[in-house]
PDB file of N, CA and C in Angstrom:
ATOM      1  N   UNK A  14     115.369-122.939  68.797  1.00 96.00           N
ATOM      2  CA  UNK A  14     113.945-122.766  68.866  1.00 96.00           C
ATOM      3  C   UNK A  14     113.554-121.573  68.022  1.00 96.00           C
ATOM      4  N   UNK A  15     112.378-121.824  67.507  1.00 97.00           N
ATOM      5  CA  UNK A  15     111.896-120.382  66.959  1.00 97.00           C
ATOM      6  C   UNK A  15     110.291-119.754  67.249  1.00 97.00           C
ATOM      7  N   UNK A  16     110.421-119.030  67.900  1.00 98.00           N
ATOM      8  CA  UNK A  16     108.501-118.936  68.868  1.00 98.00           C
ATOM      9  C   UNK A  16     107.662-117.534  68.510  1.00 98.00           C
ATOM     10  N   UNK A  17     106.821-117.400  68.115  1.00 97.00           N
ATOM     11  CA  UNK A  17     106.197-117.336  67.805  1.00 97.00           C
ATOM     12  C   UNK A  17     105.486-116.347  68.825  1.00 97.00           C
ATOM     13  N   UNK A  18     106.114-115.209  69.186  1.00 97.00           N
ATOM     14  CA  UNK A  18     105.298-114.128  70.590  1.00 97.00           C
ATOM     15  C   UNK A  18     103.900-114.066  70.457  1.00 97.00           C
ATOM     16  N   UNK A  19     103.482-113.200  68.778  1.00 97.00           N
ATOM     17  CA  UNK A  19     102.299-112.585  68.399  1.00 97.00           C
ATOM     18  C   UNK A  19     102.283-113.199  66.662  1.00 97.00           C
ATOM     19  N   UNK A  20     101.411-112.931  66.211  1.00 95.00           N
ATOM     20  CA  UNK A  20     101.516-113.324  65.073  1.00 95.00           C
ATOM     21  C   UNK A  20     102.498-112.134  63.843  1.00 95.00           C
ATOM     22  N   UNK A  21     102.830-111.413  64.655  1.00 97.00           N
ATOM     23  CA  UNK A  21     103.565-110.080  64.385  1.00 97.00           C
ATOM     24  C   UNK A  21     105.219-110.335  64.678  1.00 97.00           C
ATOM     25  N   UNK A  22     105.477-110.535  65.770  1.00 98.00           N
ATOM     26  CA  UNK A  22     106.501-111.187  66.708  1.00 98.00           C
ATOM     27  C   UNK A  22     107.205-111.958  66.826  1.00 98.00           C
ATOM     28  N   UNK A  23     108.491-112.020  65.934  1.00 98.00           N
ATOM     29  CA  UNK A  23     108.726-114.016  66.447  1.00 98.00           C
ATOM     30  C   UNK A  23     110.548-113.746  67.126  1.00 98.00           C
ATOM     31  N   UNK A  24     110.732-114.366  67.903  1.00 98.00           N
ATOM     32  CA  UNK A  24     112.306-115.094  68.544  1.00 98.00           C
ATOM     33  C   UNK A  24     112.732-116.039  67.989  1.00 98.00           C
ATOM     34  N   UNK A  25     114.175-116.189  68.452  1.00 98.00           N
ATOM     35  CA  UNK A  25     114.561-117.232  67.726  1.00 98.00           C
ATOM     36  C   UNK A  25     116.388-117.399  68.449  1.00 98.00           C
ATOM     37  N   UNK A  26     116.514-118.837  68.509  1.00 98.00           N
ATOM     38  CA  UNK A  26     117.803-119.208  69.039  1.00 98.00           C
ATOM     39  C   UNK A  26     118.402-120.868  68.529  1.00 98.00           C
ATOM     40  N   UNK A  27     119.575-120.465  68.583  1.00 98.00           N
ATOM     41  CA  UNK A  27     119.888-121.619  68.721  1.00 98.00           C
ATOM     42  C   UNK A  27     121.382-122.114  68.824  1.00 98.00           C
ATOM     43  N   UNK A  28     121.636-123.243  69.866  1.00 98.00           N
ATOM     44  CA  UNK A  28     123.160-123.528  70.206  1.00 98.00           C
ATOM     45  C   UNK A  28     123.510-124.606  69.902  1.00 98.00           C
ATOM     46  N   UNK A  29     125.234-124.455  69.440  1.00 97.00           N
ATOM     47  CA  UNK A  29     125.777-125.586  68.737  1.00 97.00           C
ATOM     48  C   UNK A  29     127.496-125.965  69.428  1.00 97.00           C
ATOM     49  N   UNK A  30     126.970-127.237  69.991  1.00 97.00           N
ATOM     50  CA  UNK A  30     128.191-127.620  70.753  1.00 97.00           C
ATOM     51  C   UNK A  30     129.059-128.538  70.089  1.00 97.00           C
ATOM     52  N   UNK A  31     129.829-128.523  69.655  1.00 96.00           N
ATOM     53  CA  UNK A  31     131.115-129.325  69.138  1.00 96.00           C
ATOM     54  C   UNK A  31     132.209-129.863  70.307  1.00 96.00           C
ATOM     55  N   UNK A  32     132.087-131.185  70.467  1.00 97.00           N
ATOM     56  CA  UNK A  32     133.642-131.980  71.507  1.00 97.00           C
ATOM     57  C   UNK A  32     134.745-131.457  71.005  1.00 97.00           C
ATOM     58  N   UNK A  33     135.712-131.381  71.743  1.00 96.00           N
ATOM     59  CA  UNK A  33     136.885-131.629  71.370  1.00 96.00           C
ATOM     60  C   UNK A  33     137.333-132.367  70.464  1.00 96.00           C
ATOM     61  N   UNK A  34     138.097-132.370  69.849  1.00 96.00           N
ATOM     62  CA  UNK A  34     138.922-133.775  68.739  1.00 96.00           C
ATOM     63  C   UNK A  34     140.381-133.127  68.279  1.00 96.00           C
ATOM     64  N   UNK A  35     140.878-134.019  67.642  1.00 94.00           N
ATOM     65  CA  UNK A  35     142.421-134.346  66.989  1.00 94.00           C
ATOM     66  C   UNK A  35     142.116-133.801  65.672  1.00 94.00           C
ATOM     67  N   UNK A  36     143.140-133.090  65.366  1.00 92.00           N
ATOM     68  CA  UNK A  36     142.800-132.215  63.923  1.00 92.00           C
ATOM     69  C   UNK A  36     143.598-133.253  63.019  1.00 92.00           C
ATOM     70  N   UNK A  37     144.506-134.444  63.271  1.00 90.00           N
ATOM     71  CA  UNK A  37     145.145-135.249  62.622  1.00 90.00           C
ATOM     72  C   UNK A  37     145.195-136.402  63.274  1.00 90.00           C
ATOM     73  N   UNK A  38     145.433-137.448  62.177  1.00 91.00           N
ATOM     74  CA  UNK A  38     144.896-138.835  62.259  1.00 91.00           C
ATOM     75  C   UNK A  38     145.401-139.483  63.276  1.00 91.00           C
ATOM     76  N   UNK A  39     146.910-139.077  63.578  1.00 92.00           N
ATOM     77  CA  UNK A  39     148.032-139.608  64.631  1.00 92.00           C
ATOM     78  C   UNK A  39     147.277-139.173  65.951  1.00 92.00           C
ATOM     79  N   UNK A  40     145.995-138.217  66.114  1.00 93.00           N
ATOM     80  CA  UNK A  40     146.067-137.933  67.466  1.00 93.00           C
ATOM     81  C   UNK A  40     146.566-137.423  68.224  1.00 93.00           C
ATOM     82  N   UNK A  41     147.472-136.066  68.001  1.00 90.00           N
ATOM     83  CA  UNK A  41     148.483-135.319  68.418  1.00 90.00           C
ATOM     84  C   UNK A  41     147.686-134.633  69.414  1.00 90.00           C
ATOM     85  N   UNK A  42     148.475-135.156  71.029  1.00 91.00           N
ATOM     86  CA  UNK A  42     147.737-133.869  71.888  1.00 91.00           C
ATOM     87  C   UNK A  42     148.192-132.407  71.621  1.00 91.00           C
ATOM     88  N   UNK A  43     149.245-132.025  70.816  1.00 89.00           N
ATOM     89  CA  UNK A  43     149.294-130.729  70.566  1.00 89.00           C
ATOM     90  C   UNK A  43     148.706-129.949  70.181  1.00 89.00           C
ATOM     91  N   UNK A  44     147.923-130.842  68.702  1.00 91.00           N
ATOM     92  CA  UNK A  44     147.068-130.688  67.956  1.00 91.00           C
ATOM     93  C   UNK A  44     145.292-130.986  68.167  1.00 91.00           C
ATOM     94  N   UNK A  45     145.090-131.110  69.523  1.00 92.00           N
ATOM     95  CA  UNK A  45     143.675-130.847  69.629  1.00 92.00           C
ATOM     96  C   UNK A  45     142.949-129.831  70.333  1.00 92.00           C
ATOM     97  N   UNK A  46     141.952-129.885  69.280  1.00 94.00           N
ATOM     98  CA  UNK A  46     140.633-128.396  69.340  1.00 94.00           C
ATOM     99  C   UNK A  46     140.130-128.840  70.411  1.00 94.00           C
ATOM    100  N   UNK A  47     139.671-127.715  71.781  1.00 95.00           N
ATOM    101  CA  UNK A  47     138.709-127.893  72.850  1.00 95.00           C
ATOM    102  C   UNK A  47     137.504-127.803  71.885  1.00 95.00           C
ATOM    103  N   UNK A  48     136.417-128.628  73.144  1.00 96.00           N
ATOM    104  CA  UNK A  48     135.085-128.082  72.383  1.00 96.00           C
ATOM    105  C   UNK A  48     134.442-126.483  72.723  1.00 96.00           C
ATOM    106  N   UNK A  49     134.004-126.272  71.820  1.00 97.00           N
ATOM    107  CA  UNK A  49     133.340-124.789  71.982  1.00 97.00           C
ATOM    108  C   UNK A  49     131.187-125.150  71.662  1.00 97.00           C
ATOM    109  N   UNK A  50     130.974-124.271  72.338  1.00 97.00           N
ATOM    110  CA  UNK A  50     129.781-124.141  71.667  1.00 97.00           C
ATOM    111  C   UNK A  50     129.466-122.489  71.574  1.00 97.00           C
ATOM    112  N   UNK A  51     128.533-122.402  70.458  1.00 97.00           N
ATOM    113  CA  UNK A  51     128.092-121.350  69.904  1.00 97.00           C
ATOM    114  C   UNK A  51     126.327-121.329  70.220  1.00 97.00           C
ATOM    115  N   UNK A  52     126.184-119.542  69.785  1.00 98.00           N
ATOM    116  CA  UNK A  52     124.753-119.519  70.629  1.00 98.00           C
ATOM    117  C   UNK A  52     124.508-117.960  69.427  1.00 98.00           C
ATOM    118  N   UNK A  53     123.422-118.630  69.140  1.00 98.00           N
ATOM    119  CA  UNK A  53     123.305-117.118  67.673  1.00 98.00           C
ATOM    120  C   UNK A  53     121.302-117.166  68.161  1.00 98.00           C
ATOM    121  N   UNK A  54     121.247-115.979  68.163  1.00 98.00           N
ATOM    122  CA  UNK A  54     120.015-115.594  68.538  1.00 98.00           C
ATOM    123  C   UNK A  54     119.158-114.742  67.216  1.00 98.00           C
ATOM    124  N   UNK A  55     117.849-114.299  67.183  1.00 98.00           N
ATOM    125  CA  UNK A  55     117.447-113.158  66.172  1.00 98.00           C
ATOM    126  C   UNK A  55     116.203-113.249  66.335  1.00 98.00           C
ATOM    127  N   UNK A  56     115.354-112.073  65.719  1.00 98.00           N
ATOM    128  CA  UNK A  56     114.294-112.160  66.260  1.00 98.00           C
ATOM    129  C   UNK A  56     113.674-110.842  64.931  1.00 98.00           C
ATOM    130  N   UNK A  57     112.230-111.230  65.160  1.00 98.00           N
ATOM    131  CA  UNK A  57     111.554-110.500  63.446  1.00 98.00           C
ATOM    132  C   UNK A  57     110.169-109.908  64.373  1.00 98.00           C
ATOM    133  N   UNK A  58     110.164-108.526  63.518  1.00 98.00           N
ATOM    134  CA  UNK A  58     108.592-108.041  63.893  1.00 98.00           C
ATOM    135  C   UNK A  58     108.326-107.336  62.232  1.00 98.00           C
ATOM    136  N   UNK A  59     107.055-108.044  61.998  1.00 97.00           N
ATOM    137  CA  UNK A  59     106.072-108.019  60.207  1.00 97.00           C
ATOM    138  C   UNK A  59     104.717-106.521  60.878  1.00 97.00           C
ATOM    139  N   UNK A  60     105.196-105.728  60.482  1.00 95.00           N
ATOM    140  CA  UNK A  60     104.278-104.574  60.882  1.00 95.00           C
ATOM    141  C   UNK A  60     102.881-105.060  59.899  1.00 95.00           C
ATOM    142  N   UNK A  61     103.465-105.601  58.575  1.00 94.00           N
ATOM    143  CA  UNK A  61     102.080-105.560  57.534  1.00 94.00           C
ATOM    144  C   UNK A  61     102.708-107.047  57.452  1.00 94.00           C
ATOM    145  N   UNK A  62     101.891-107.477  56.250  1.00 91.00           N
ATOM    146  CA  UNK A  62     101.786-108.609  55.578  1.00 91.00           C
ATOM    147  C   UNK A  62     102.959-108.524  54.896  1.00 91.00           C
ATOM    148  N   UNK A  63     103.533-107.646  54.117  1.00 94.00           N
ATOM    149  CA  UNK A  63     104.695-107.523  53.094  1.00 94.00           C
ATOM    150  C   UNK A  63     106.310-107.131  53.576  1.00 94.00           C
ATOM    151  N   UNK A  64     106.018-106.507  54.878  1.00 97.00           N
ATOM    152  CA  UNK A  64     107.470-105.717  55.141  1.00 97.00           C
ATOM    153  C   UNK A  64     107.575-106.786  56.553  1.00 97.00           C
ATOM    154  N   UNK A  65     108.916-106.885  56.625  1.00 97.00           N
ATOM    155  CA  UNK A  65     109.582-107.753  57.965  1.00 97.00           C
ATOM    156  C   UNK A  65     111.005-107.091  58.324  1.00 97.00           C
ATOM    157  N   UNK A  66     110.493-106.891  59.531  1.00 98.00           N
ATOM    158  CA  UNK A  66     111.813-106.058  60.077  1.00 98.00           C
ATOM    159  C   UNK A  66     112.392-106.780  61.086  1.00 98.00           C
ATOM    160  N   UNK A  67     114.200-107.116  61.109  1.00 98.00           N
ATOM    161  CA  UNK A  67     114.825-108.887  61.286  1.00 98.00           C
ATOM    162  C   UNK A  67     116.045-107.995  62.551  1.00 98.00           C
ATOM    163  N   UNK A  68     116.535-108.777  62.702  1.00 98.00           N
ATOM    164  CA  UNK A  68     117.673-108.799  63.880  1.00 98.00           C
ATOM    165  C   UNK A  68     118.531-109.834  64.058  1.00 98.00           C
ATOM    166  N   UNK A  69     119.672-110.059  64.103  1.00 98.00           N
ATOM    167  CA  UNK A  69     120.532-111.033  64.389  1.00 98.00           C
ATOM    168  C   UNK A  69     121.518-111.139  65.273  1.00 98.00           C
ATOM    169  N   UNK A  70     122.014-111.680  65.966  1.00 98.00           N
ATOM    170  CA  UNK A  70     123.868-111.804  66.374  1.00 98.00           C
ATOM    171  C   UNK A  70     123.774-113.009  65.955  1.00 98.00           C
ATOM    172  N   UNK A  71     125.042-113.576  65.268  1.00 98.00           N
ATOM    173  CA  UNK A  71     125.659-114.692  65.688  1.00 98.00           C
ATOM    174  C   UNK A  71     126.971-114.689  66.560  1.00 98.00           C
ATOM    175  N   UNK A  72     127.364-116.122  67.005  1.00 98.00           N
ATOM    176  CA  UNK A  72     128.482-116.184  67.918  1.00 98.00           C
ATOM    177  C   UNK A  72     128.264-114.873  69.166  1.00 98.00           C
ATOM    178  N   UNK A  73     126.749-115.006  69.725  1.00 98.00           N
ATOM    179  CA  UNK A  73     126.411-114.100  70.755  1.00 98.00           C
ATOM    180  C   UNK A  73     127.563-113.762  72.054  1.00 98.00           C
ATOM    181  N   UNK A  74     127.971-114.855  72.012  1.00 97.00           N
ATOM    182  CA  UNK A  74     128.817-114.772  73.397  1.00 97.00           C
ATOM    183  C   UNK A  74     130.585-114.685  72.812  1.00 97.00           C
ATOM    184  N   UNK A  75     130.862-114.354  71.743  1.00 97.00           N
ATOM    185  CA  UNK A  75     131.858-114.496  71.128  1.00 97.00           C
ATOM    186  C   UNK A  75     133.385-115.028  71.232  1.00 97.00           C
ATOM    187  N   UNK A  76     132.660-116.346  71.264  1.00 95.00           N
ATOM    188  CA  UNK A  76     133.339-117.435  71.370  1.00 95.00           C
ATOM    189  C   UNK A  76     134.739-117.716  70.479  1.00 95.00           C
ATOM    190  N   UNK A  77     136.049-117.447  71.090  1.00 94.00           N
ATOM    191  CA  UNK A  77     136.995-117.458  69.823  1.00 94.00           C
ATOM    192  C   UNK A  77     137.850-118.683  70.355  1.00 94.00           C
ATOM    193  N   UNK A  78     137.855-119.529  69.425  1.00 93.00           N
ATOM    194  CA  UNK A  78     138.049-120.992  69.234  1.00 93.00           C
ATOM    195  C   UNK A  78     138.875-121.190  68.598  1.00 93.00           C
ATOM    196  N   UNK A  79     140.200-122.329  68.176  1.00 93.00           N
ATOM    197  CA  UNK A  79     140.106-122.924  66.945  1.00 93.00           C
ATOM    198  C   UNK A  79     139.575-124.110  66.496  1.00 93.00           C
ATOM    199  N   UNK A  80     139.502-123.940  65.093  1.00 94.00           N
ATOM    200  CA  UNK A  80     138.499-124.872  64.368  1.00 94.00           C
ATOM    201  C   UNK A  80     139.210-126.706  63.760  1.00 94.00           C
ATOM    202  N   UNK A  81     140.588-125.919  63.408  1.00 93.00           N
ATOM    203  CA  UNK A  81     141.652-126.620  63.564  1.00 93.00           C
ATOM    204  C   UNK A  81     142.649-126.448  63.797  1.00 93.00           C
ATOM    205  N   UNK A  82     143.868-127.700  63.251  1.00 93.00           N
ATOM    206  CA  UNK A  82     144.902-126.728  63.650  1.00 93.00           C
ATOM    207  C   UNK A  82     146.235-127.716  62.581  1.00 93.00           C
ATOM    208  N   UNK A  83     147.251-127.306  62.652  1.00 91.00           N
ATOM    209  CA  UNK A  83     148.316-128.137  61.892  1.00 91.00           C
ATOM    210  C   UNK A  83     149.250-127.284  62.112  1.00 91.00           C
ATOM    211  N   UNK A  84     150.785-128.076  61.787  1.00 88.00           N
ATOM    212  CA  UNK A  84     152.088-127.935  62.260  1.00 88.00           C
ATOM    213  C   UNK A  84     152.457-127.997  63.546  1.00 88.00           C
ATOM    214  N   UNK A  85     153.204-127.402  64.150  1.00 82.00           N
ATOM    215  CA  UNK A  85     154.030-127.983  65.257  1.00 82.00           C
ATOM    216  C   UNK A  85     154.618-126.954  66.134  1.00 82.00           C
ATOM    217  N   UNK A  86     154.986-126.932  67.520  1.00 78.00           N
ATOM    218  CA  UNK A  86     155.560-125.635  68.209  1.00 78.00           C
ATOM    219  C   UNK A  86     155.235-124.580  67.501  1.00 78.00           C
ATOM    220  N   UNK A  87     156.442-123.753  67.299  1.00 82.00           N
ATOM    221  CA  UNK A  87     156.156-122.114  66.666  1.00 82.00           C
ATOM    222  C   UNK A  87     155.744-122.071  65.457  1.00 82.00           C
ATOM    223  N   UNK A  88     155.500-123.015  64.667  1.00 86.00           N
ATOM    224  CA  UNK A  88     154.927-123.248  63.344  1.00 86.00           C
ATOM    225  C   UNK A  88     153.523-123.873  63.328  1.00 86.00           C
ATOM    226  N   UNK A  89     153.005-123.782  64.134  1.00 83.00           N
ATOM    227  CA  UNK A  89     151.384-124.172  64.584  1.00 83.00           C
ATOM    228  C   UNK A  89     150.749-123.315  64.183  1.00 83.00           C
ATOM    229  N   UNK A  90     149.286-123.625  62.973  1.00 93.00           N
ATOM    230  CA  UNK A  90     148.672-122.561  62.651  1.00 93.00           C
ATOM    231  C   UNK A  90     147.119-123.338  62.713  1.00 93.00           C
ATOM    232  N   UNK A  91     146.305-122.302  61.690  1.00 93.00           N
ATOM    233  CA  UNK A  91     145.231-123.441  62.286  1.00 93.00           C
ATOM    234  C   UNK A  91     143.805-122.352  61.715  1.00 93.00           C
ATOM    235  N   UNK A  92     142.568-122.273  62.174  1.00 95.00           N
ATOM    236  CA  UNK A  92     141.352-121.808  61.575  1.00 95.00           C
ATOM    237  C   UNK A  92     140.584-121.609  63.078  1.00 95.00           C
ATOM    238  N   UNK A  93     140.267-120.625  62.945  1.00 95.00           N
ATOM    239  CA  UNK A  93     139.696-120.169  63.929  1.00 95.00           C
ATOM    240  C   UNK A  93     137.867-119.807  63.817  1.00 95.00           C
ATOM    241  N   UNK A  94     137.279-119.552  65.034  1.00 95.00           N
ATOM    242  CA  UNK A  94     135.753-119.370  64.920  1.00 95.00           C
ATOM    243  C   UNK A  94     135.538-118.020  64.423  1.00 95.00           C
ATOM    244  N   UNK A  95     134.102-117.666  63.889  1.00 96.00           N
ATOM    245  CA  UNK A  95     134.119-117.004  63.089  1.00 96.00           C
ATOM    246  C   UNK A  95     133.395-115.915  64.245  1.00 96.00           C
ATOM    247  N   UNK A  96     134.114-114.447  64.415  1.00 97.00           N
ATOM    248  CA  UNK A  96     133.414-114.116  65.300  1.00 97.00           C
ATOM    249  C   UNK A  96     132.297-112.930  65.739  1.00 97.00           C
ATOM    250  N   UNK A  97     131.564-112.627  66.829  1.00 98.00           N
ATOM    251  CA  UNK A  97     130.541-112.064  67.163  1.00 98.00           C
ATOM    252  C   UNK A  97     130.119-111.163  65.184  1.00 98.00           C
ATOM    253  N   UNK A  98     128.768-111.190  64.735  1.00 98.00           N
ATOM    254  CA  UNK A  98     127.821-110.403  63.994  1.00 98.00           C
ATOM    255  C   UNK A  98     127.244-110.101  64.625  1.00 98.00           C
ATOM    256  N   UNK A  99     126.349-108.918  64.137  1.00 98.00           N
ATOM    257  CA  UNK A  99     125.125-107.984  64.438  1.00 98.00           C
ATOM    258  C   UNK A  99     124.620-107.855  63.523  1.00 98.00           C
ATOM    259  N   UNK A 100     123.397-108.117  63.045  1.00 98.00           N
ATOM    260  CA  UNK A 100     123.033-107.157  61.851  1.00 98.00           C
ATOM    261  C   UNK A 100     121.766-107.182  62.014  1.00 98.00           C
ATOM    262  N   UNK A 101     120.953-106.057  60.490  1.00 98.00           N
ATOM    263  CA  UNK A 101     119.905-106.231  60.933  1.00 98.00           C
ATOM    264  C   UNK A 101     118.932-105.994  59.601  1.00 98.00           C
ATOM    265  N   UNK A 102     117.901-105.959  59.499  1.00 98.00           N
ATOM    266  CA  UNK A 102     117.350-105.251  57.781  1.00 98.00           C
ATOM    267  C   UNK A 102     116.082-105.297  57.914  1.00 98.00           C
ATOM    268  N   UNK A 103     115.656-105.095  56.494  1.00 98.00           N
ATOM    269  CA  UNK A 103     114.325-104.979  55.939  1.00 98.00           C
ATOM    270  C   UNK A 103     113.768-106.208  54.942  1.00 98.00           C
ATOM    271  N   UNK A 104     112.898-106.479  55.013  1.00 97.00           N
ATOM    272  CA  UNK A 104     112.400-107.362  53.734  1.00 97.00           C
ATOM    273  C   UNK A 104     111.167-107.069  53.182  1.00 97.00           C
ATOM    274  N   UNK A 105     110.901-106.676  52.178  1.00 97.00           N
ATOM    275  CA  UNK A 105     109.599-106.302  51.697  1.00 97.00           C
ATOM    276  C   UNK A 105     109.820-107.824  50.782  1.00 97.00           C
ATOM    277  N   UNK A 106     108.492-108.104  50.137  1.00 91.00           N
ATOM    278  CA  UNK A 106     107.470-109.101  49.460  1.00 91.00           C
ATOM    279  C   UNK A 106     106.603-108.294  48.445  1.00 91.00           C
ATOM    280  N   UNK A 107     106.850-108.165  47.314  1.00 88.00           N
ATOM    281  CA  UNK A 107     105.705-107.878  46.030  1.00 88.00           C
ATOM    282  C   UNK A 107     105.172-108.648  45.472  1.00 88.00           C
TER     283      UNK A 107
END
């Protein structure tokens, strides 16, 4: 969602749930990702017309997942979620 407090003001969210699945074609229960979901929030206040001052997290709840995965027992490797940001800035408009 993204709302709109004041015309100055705005929020903003949004969550992304991914199932479970098989990182390979065979279907290896070794090899499957739980589902995770993610939840990244941010939010803006425009003092003037030109300057916007922003806020972010992503991966709010910092969710550490993998994304996939391949190989086998002790040779199992794989990609993982990308985790918790903060940030924040300025934007001017000329």
């Amino acid at each position: 969602f993204d709302y709109d407090i004041t015309p100055e003001f705005n929020i903003g969210a949004n969550v992304n749930h991914i199932g479970g699945y098989f990182s390979n074609f065979a279907n290896d229960p070794e090899l499957s990702v739980p589902s995770r979901t993610i939840t990244n929030v941010n939010a803006s206040y425009r003092p003037r017309e030109n300057i916007e001052v922003y806020a972010y997290v992503t991966n709010l709840f910092d969710e550490l997942s993998p994304t996939f995965l391949f190989g086998s027992g002790v040779n199992a490797a794989g990609g993982v979620t990308t985790p918790r940001q903060i940030g924040f800035g300025v934007r001017t408009r000329f």
